[in-house]
PDB file of C-alpha atoms and ligand atoms in Angstrom:
ATOM      1  CA  MET A   1      66.782  18.446 223.293  1.00 73.00           C
ATOM      2  CA  LYS A   2      63.506  19.805 221.890  1.00 84.00           C
ATOM      3  CA  ASP A   3      61.438  17.372 219.806  1.00 92.00           C
ATOM      4  CA  ILE A   4      61.702  17.806 216.046  1.00 93.00           C
ATOM      5  CA  GLU A   5      58.528  19.110 214.371  1.00 92.00           C
ATOM      6  CA  LEU A   6      57.243  16.844 211.621  1.00 94.00           C
ATOM      7  CA  ASN A   7      54.817  16.764 208.735  1.00 93.00           C
ATOM      8  CA  ILE A   8      53.525  13.215 208.260  1.00 95.00           C
ATOM      9  CA  SER A   9      51.730  11.912 205.198  1.00 94.00           C
ATOM     10  CA  ASP A  10      51.549   8.850 202.958  1.00 92.00           C
ATOM     11  CA  ILE A  11      52.962   8.373 199.493  1.00 90.00           C
ATOM     12  CA  HIS A  12      49.532   7.719 197.998  1.00 88.00           C
ATOM     13  CA  SER A  13      48.611  11.309 198.719  1.00 89.00           C
ATOM     14  CA  LEU A  14      51.358  12.435 196.321  1.00 89.00           C
ATOM     15  CA  GLY A  15      51.549  12.698 192.575  1.00 88.00           C
ATOM     16  CA  ARG A  16      53.726  10.196 190.718  1.00 87.00           C
ATOM     17  CA  ASP A  17      56.987  12.179 190.513  1.00 89.00           C
ATOM     18  CA  GLN A  18      56.899  13.354 194.114  1.00 89.00           C
ATOM     19  CA  ALA A  19      56.049   9.846 195.327  1.00 89.00           C
ATOM     20  CA  PHE A  20      59.005   8.365 193.424  1.00 89.00           C
ATOM     21  CA  GLU A  21      61.331  11.025 194.829  1.00 91.00           C
ATOM     22  CA  ILE A  22      60.254  10.165 198.387  1.00 92.00           C
ATOM     23  CA  LEU A  23      60.558   6.414 197.663  1.00 92.00           C
ATOM     24  CA  ASN A  24      64.132   7.033 196.470  1.00 92.00           C
ATOM     25  CA  GLN A  25      64.995   8.888 199.642  1.00 93.00           C
ATOM     26  CA  ILE A  26      63.428   6.118 201.737  1.00 94.00           C
ATOM     27  CA  SER A  27      65.424   3.474 199.822  1.00 93.00           C
ATOM     28  CA  ARG A  28      68.678   5.225 200.619  1.00 93.00           C
ATOM     29  CA  VAL A  29      67.920   5.334 204.369  1.00 95.00           C
ATOM     30  CA  GLU A  30      66.655   1.730 204.281  1.00 94.00           C
ATOM     31  CA  LYS A  31      69.903   0.466 202.720  1.00 93.00           C
ATOM     32  CA  LYS A  32      71.983   2.287 205.334  1.00 94.00           C
ATOM     33  CA  THR A  33      69.873   0.998 208.235  1.00 95.00           C
ATOM     34  CA  PHE A  34      69.030  -2.644 207.539  1.00 92.00           C
ATOM     35  CA  PRO A  35      71.052  -5.648 206.365  1.00 90.00           C
ATOM     36  CA  ALA A  36      70.467  -6.495 202.702  1.00 88.00           C
ATOM     37  CA  ASN A  37      68.240  -9.505 203.455  1.00 84.00           C
ATOM     38  CA  GLU A  38      65.883  -7.337 205.558  1.00 84.00           C
ATOM     39  CA  ALA A  39      65.853  -4.238 203.384  1.00 85.00           C
ATOM     40  CA  PHE A  40      62.389  -3.644 201.969  1.00 83.00           C
ATOM     41  CA  SER A  41      62.145  -2.836 198.283  1.00 82.00           C
ATOM     42  CA  PHE A  42      60.707   0.667 197.985  1.00 82.00           C
ATOM     43  CA  CYS A  43      60.135   0.381 194.267  1.00 78.00           C
ATOM     44  CA  GLU A  44      57.576   2.180 192.141  1.00 74.00           C
ATOM     45  CA  GLU A  45      55.323  -0.919 192.296  1.00 75.00           C
ATOM     46  CA  LEU A  46      54.435   0.023 195.865  1.00 73.00           C
ATOM     47  CA  TRP A  47      52.886   3.241 194.696  1.00 70.00           C
ATOM     48  CA  ARG A  48      51.221   1.798 191.614  1.00 72.00           C
ATOM     49  CA  LYS A  49      49.892  -1.612 192.571  1.00 72.00           C
ATOM     50  CA  LYS A  50      49.686  -2.104 196.297  1.00 75.00           C
ATOM     51  CA  PRO A  51      46.985   0.112 197.756  1.00 74.00           C
ATOM     52  CA  ASN A  52      46.822  -2.038 200.944  1.00 84.00           C
ATOM     53  CA  THR A  53      50.466  -1.338 201.645  1.00 89.00           C
ATOM     54  CA  LYS A  54      50.759   2.070 203.239  1.00 92.00           C
ATOM     55  CA  VAL A  55      54.077   3.879 203.125  1.00 94.00           C
ATOM     56  CA  LEU A  56      54.100   6.814 205.512  1.00 96.00           C
ATOM     57  CA  TYR A  57      56.832   9.397 205.454  1.00 96.00           C
ATOM     58  CA  ALA A  58      57.765  12.256 207.732  1.00 96.00           C
ATOM     59  CA  THR A  59      59.611  15.380 206.778  1.00 94.00           C
ATOM     60  CA  SER A  60      60.900  18.192 208.928  1.00 91.00           C
ATOM     61  CA  ALA A  61      58.481  21.065 209.313  1.00 88.00           C
ATOM     62  CA  ALA A  62      61.494  23.404 209.357  1.00 82.00           C
ATOM     63  CA  SER A  63      61.739  24.783 205.839  1.00 64.00           C
ATOM     64  CA  ASP A  64      65.484  25.434 206.021  1.00 60.00           C
ATOM     65  CA  ILE A  65      66.379  21.732 205.994  1.00 57.00           C
ATOM     66  CA  ARG A  66      67.423  20.658 202.514  1.00 60.00           C
ATOM     67  CA  SER A  67      67.202  16.852 202.699  1.00 58.00           C
ATOM     68  CA  PRO A  68      63.774  16.597 204.224  1.00 81.00           C
ATOM     69  CA  LEU A  69      63.132  12.885 204.874  1.00 93.00           C
ATOM     70  CA  VAL A  70      63.206  12.260 208.617  1.00 96.00           C
ATOM     71  CA  ALA A  71      61.362   8.979 209.035  1.00 97.00           C
ATOM     72  CA  TYR A  72      59.122   6.432 207.364  1.00 97.00           C
ATOM     73  CA  ALA A  73      56.949   3.448 208.159  1.00 97.00           C
ATOM     74  CA  VAL A  74      55.282   0.646 206.229  1.00 95.00           C
ATOM     75  CA  TYR A  75      52.217  -1.314 207.204  1.00 95.00           C
ATOM     76  CA  VAL A  76      49.834  -3.692 205.469  1.00 94.00           C
ATOM     77  CA  ARG A  77      46.157  -3.968 206.371  1.00 92.00           C
ATOM     78  CA  GLN A  78      44.475  -7.372 206.424  1.00 89.00           C
ATOM     79  CA  LYS A  79      40.894  -6.753 207.527  1.00 87.00           C
ATOM     80  CA  GLY A  80      41.025  -5.581 211.166  1.00 91.00           C
ATOM     81  CA  ILE A  81      44.717  -6.337 211.583  1.00 94.00           C
ATOM     82  CA  ALA A  82      47.630  -4.157 210.543  1.00 96.00           C
ATOM     83  CA  LEU A  83      51.080  -5.651 210.145  1.00 96.00           C
ATOM     84  CA  LEU A  84      53.626  -2.961 210.897  1.00 97.00           C
ATOM     85  CA  HIS A  85      56.582  -4.061 208.781  1.00 95.00           C
ATOM     86  CA  LYS A  86      58.846  -1.163 209.392  1.00 96.00           C
ATOM     87  CA  ILE A  87      59.384   2.045 211.257  1.00 98.00           C
ATOM     88  CA  CYS A  88      62.629   3.895 210.824  1.00 98.00           C
ATOM     89  CA  VAL A  89      64.076   7.280 211.679  1.00 98.00           C
ATOM     90  CA  ALA A  90      67.117   8.459 209.682  1.00 96.00           C
ATOM     91  CA  GLU A  91      70.141   8.208 211.938  1.00 96.00           C
ATOM     92  CA  SER A  92      70.871  11.924 212.312  1.00 93.00           C
ATOM     93  CA  TYR A  93      67.298  12.587 213.522  1.00 94.00           C
ATOM     94  CA  ARG A  94      67.066   9.878 216.182  1.00 97.00           C
ATOM     95  CA  GLN A  95      66.215  10.550 219.826  1.00 96.00           C
ATOM     96  CA  GLN A  96      64.375  13.765 218.987  1.00 96.00           C
ATOM     97  CA  GLY A  97      60.880  12.359 219.306  1.00 97.00           C
ATOM     98  CA  ALA A  98      60.340  11.476 215.631  1.00 97.00           C
ATOM     99  CA  GLY A  99      59.690   7.783 216.337  1.00 98.00           C
ATOM    100  CA  LYS A 100      57.080   8.706 218.959  1.00 98.00           C
ATOM    101  CA  GLN A 101      55.289  11.139 216.640  1.00 98.00           C
ATOM    102  CA  LEU A 102      55.208   8.659 213.774  1.00 98.00           C
ATOM    103  CA  MET A 103      53.967   5.831 215.991  1.00 98.00           C
ATOM    104  CA  SER A 104      51.304   8.072 217.467  1.00 97.00           C
ATOM    105  CA  TYR A 105      50.164   9.020 213.951  1.00 97.00           C
ATOM    106  CA  ILE A 106      50.030   5.335 212.905  1.00 97.00           C
ATOM    107  CA  LYS A 107      48.066   4.318 215.977  1.00 96.00           C
ATOM    108  CA  GLN A 108      45.514   7.121 215.640  1.00 96.00           C
ATOM    109  CA  ARG A 109      45.098   6.639 211.919  1.00 95.00           C
ATOM    110  CA  LEU A 110      44.580   2.876 212.182  1.00 95.00           C
ATOM    111  CA  GLN A 111      42.165   3.322 215.067  1.00 94.00           C
ATOM    112  CA  ARG A 112      40.171   5.860 213.080  1.00 93.00           C
ATOM    113  CA  GLU A 113      40.077   3.477 210.106  1.00 91.00           C
ATOM    114  CA  GLY A 114      38.621   0.704 212.258  1.00 91.00           C
ATOM    115  CA  CYS A 115      41.729  -1.406 212.763  1.00 94.00           C
ATOM    116  CA  GLN A 116      41.546  -3.515 215.927  1.00 94.00           C
ATOM    117  CA  CYS A 117      45.035  -4.917 216.231  1.00 96.00           C
ATOM    118  CA  ILE A 118      48.581  -3.953 215.255  1.00 97.00           C
ATOM    119  CA  GLN A 119      51.140  -6.756 214.977  1.00 97.00           C
ATOM    120  CA  LEU A 120      54.860  -6.673 214.300  1.00 97.00           C
ATOM    121  CA  TRP A 121      58.069  -8.653 214.589  1.00 97.00           C
ATOM    122  CA  VAL A 122      61.197  -7.063 216.003  1.00 97.00           C
ATOM    123  CA  ASP A 123      64.773  -8.226 216.407  1.00 96.00           C
ATOM    124  CA  LYS A 124      65.390  -8.801 220.116  1.00 97.00           C
ATOM    125  CA  ALA A 125      68.631  -6.791 219.821  1.00 97.00           C
ATOM    126  CA  ARG A 126      66.832  -3.652 218.611  1.00 97.00           C
ATOM    127  CA  ILE A 127      66.549  -2.106 222.039  1.00 97.00           C
ATOM    128  CA  ALA A 128      65.444   1.350 220.870  1.00 98.00           C
ATOM    129  CA  ALA A 129      62.604  -0.086 218.767  1.00 98.00           C
ATOM    130  CA  ARG A 130      61.435  -2.370 221.553  1.00 98.00           C
ATOM    131  CA  GLY A 131      61.454   0.602 223.949  1.00 98.00           C
ATOM    132  CA  LEU A 132      59.325   2.605 221.524  1.00 98.00           C
ATOM    133  CA  TYR A 133      56.814  -0.228 221.091  1.00 98.00           C
ATOM    134  CA  ILE A 134      56.497  -0.864 224.829  1.00 98.00           C
ATOM    135  CA  LYS A 135      55.925   2.860 225.377  1.00 97.00           C
ATOM    136  CA  PHE A 136      52.920   2.650 223.039  1.00 97.00           C
ATOM    137  CA  GLY A 137      51.430  -0.331 224.832  1.00 96.00           C
ATOM    138  CA  PHE A 138      52.620  -3.191 222.624  1.00 97.00           C
ATOM    139  CA  GLU A 139      52.939  -6.522 224.402  1.00 97.00           C
ATOM    140  CA  GLU A 140      55.517  -9.193 223.660  1.00 96.00           C
ATOM    141  CA  ARG A 141      53.687 -12.383 222.674  1.00 96.00           C
ATOM    142  CA  GLU A 142      56.159 -14.845 221.188  1.00 96.00           C
ATOM    143  CA  GLU A 143      59.897 -15.323 220.683  1.00 97.00           C
ATOM    144  CA  ILE A 144      61.467 -17.307 217.857  1.00 97.00           C
ATOM    145  CA  ALA A 145      65.200 -18.047 217.897  1.00 97.00           C
ATOM    146  CA  ASN A 146      67.108 -17.526 214.622  1.00 96.00           C
ATOM    147  CA  TYR A 147      64.085 -15.714 213.161  1.00 95.00           C
ATOM    148  CA  TYR A 148      66.075 -13.102 211.223  1.00 93.00           C
ATOM    149  CA  ALA A 149      69.347 -15.002 210.838  1.00 92.00           C
ATOM    150  CA  PRO A 150      71.371 -17.480 212.904  1.00 93.00           C
ATOM    151  CA  GLY A 151      71.658 -16.037 216.414  1.00 95.00           C
ATOM    152  CA  ARG A 152      69.076 -13.297 215.867  1.00 94.00           C
ATOM    153  CA  THR A 153      65.867 -13.780 217.780  1.00 97.00           C
ATOM    154  CA  GLY A 154      62.548 -12.345 216.605  1.00 97.00           C
ATOM    155  CA  ILE A 155      59.877 -11.142 219.016  1.00 98.00           C
ATOM    156  CA  LYS A 156      56.237 -10.875 217.997  1.00 98.00           C
ATOM    157  CA  MET A 157      54.515  -7.865 219.544  1.00 98.00           C
ATOM    158  CA  ILE A 158      50.878  -6.852 219.428  1.00 97.00           C
ATOM    159  CA  LEU A 159      48.889  -3.783 220.275  1.00 97.00           C
ATOM    160  CA  ASN A 160      45.322  -4.583 221.118  1.00 94.00           C
ATOM    161  CA  ILE A 161      42.902  -1.883 219.995  1.00 89.00           C
ATOM    162  CA  ASP A 162      39.307  -2.574 221.109  1.00 79.00           C
ATOM    163  CA  ASN A 163      40.199  -6.167 222.124  1.00 77.00           C
ATOM    164  CA  GLY A 164      40.641  -7.031 218.475  1.00 76.00           C
ATOM    165  CA  CYS A 165      43.782  -9.178 218.502  1.00 85.00           C
ATOM    166  CA  PRO A 166      43.339 -12.893 217.866  1.00 82.00           C
TER     167      PRO A 166
HETATM  168  C1  LIG B 201      63.476   2.710 216.854  1.00 57.76           C
HETATM  169  C2  LIG B 201      63.508   4.122 216.292  1.00 57.76           C
HETATM  170  C3  LIG B 201      62.463   4.233 215.173  1.00 57.76           C
HETATM  171  C4  LIG B 201      63.194   5.131 217.397  1.00 57.76           C
HETATM  172  O1  LIG B 201      63.098   6.417 216.805  1.00 57.76           O
HETATM  173  P1  LIG B 201      63.525   7.755 217.592  1.00 57.76           P
HETATM  174  O2  LIG B 201      63.042   8.913 216.822  1.00 57.76           O
HETATM  175  O3  LIG B 201      64.984   7.719 217.866  1.00 57.76           O
HETATM  176  O4  LIG B 201      62.702   7.589 218.955  1.00 57.76           O
HETATM  177  P2  LIG B 201      62.142   8.745 219.906  1.00 57.76           P
HETATM  178  O5  LIG B 201      63.163   9.824 220.064  1.00 57.76           O
HETATM  179  O6  LIG B 201      60.803   9.158 219.454  1.00 57.76           O
HETATM  180  O7  LIG B 201      62.021   7.926 221.272  1.00 57.76           O
HETATM  181  C5  LIG B 201      60.869   7.125 221.522  1.00 57.76           C
HETATM  182  C6  LIG B 201      61.145   6.084 222.566  1.00 57.76           C
HETATM  183  O8  LIG B 201      61.931   5.028 221.969  1.00 57.76           O
HETATM  184  C7  LIG B 201      62.811   4.491 222.958  1.00 57.76           C
HETATM  185  N1  LIG B 201      64.191   4.736 222.526  1.00 57.76           N
HETATM  186  C8  LIG B 201      64.606   5.545 221.525  1.00 57.76           C
HETATM  187  N2  LIG B 201      65.944   5.452 221.376  1.00 57.76           N
HETATM  188  C9  LIG B 201      66.366   4.613 222.337  1.00 57.76           C
HETATM  189  C10 LIG B 201      67.656   4.087 222.678  1.00 57.76           C
HETATM  190  N3  LIG B 201      68.758   4.457 222.011  1.00 57.76           N
HETATM  191  N4  LIG B 201      67.720   3.184 223.699  1.00 57.76           N
HETATM  192  C11 LIG B 201      66.624   2.788 224.349  1.00 57.76           C
HETATM  193  N5  LIG B 201      65.366   3.237 224.073  1.00 57.76           N
HETATM  194  C12 LIG B 201      65.245   4.135 223.065  1.00 57.76           C
HETATM  195  C13 LIG B 201      62.491   5.212 224.256  1.00 57.76           C
HETATM  196  O9  LIG B 201      61.463   4.468 224.894  1.00 57.76           O
HETATM  197  C14 LIG B 201      61.961   6.534 223.756  1.00 57.76           C
HETATM  198  O10 LIG B 201      61.133   7.171 224.659  1.00 57.76           O
HETATM  199  P3  LIG B 201      61.755   8.293 225.687  1.00 57.76           P
HETATM  200  O11 LIG B 201      62.495   9.273 224.839  1.00 57.76           O
HETATM  201  O12 LIG B 201      60.557   8.882 226.324  1.00 57.76           O
HETATM  202  O13 LIG B 201      62.648   7.514 226.590  1.00 57.76           O
HETATM  203  C15 LIG B 201      64.924   4.470 215.717  1.00 57.76           C
HETATM  204  O14 LIG B 201      65.879   4.199 216.719  1.00 57.76           O
HETATM  205  C16 LIG B 201      65.302   3.697 214.458  1.00 57.76           C
HETATM  206  O15 LIG B 201      64.927   4.072 213.361  1.00 57.76           O
HETATM  207  N6  LIG B 201      66.098   2.627 214.622  1.00 57.76           N
HETATM  208  C17 LIG B 201      66.597   1.846 213.464  1.00 57.76           C
HETATM  209  C18 LIG B 201      65.490   1.126 212.733  1.00 57.76           C
HETATM  210  C19 LIG B 201      64.744   0.152 213.597  1.00 57.76           C
HETATM  211  O16 LIG B 201      65.309  -0.548 214.434  1.00 57.76           O
HETATM  212  N7  LIG B 201      63.432   0.057 213.355  1.00 57.76           N
HETATM  213  C20 LIG B 201      62.580  -0.884 214.053  1.00 57.76           C
HETATM  214  C21 LIG B 201      62.498  -2.189 213.383  1.00 57.76           C
HETATM  215  S1  LIG B 201      61.753  -2.107 211.795  1.00 57.76           S
END
């Protein structure tokens, strides 16, 4: 199948009403995708008060698609390190290259902004996500049993940009 064409941006580039509309769409996908204890709160606070928390969103470049949210990601910058909290593609758009395009955008943007290291935690059972991270050069550094919940192991992964990971 041909890769989906995306427009990628971040919610801080939007005006208030548009940003809240996108945050609502993200919330709906988040609730469908993650268990309640892992679902991130995409509330208006994120837009108003947390400039270090970046919420990226991707919409289809095809104008005929009515519900446009395809994917989103959240990261937090702490000096030269970015913590990638979340990357998610809405279920009906998976395996069409959206995850790759969003990850590529994140990597290039962070590199351009002087970030030296990207870190994340992933559930060992999330095979698709781990495959995506490995493809982009992330390395598995640490495993913690019962990290997410009893029986669910967490893996810490890092992507070293300019030898900047501690
Ligand atoms: C992980 C996720 C973002 C991948 O998005 P996607 O748009 O489907 O991925 P792409 O089509 O761009 O594929 C990128 C790579 O991911 C891996 N991948 C994707 N789906 C896969 C699957 N079902 N099984 C194994 N590997 C998979 C492959 O390495 C793939 O590269 P390839 O196509 O060259 O083999 C998506 O599956 C998702 O949103 N999952 C639920 C949320 C989640 O687990 N997020 C991560 C934790 S926050």
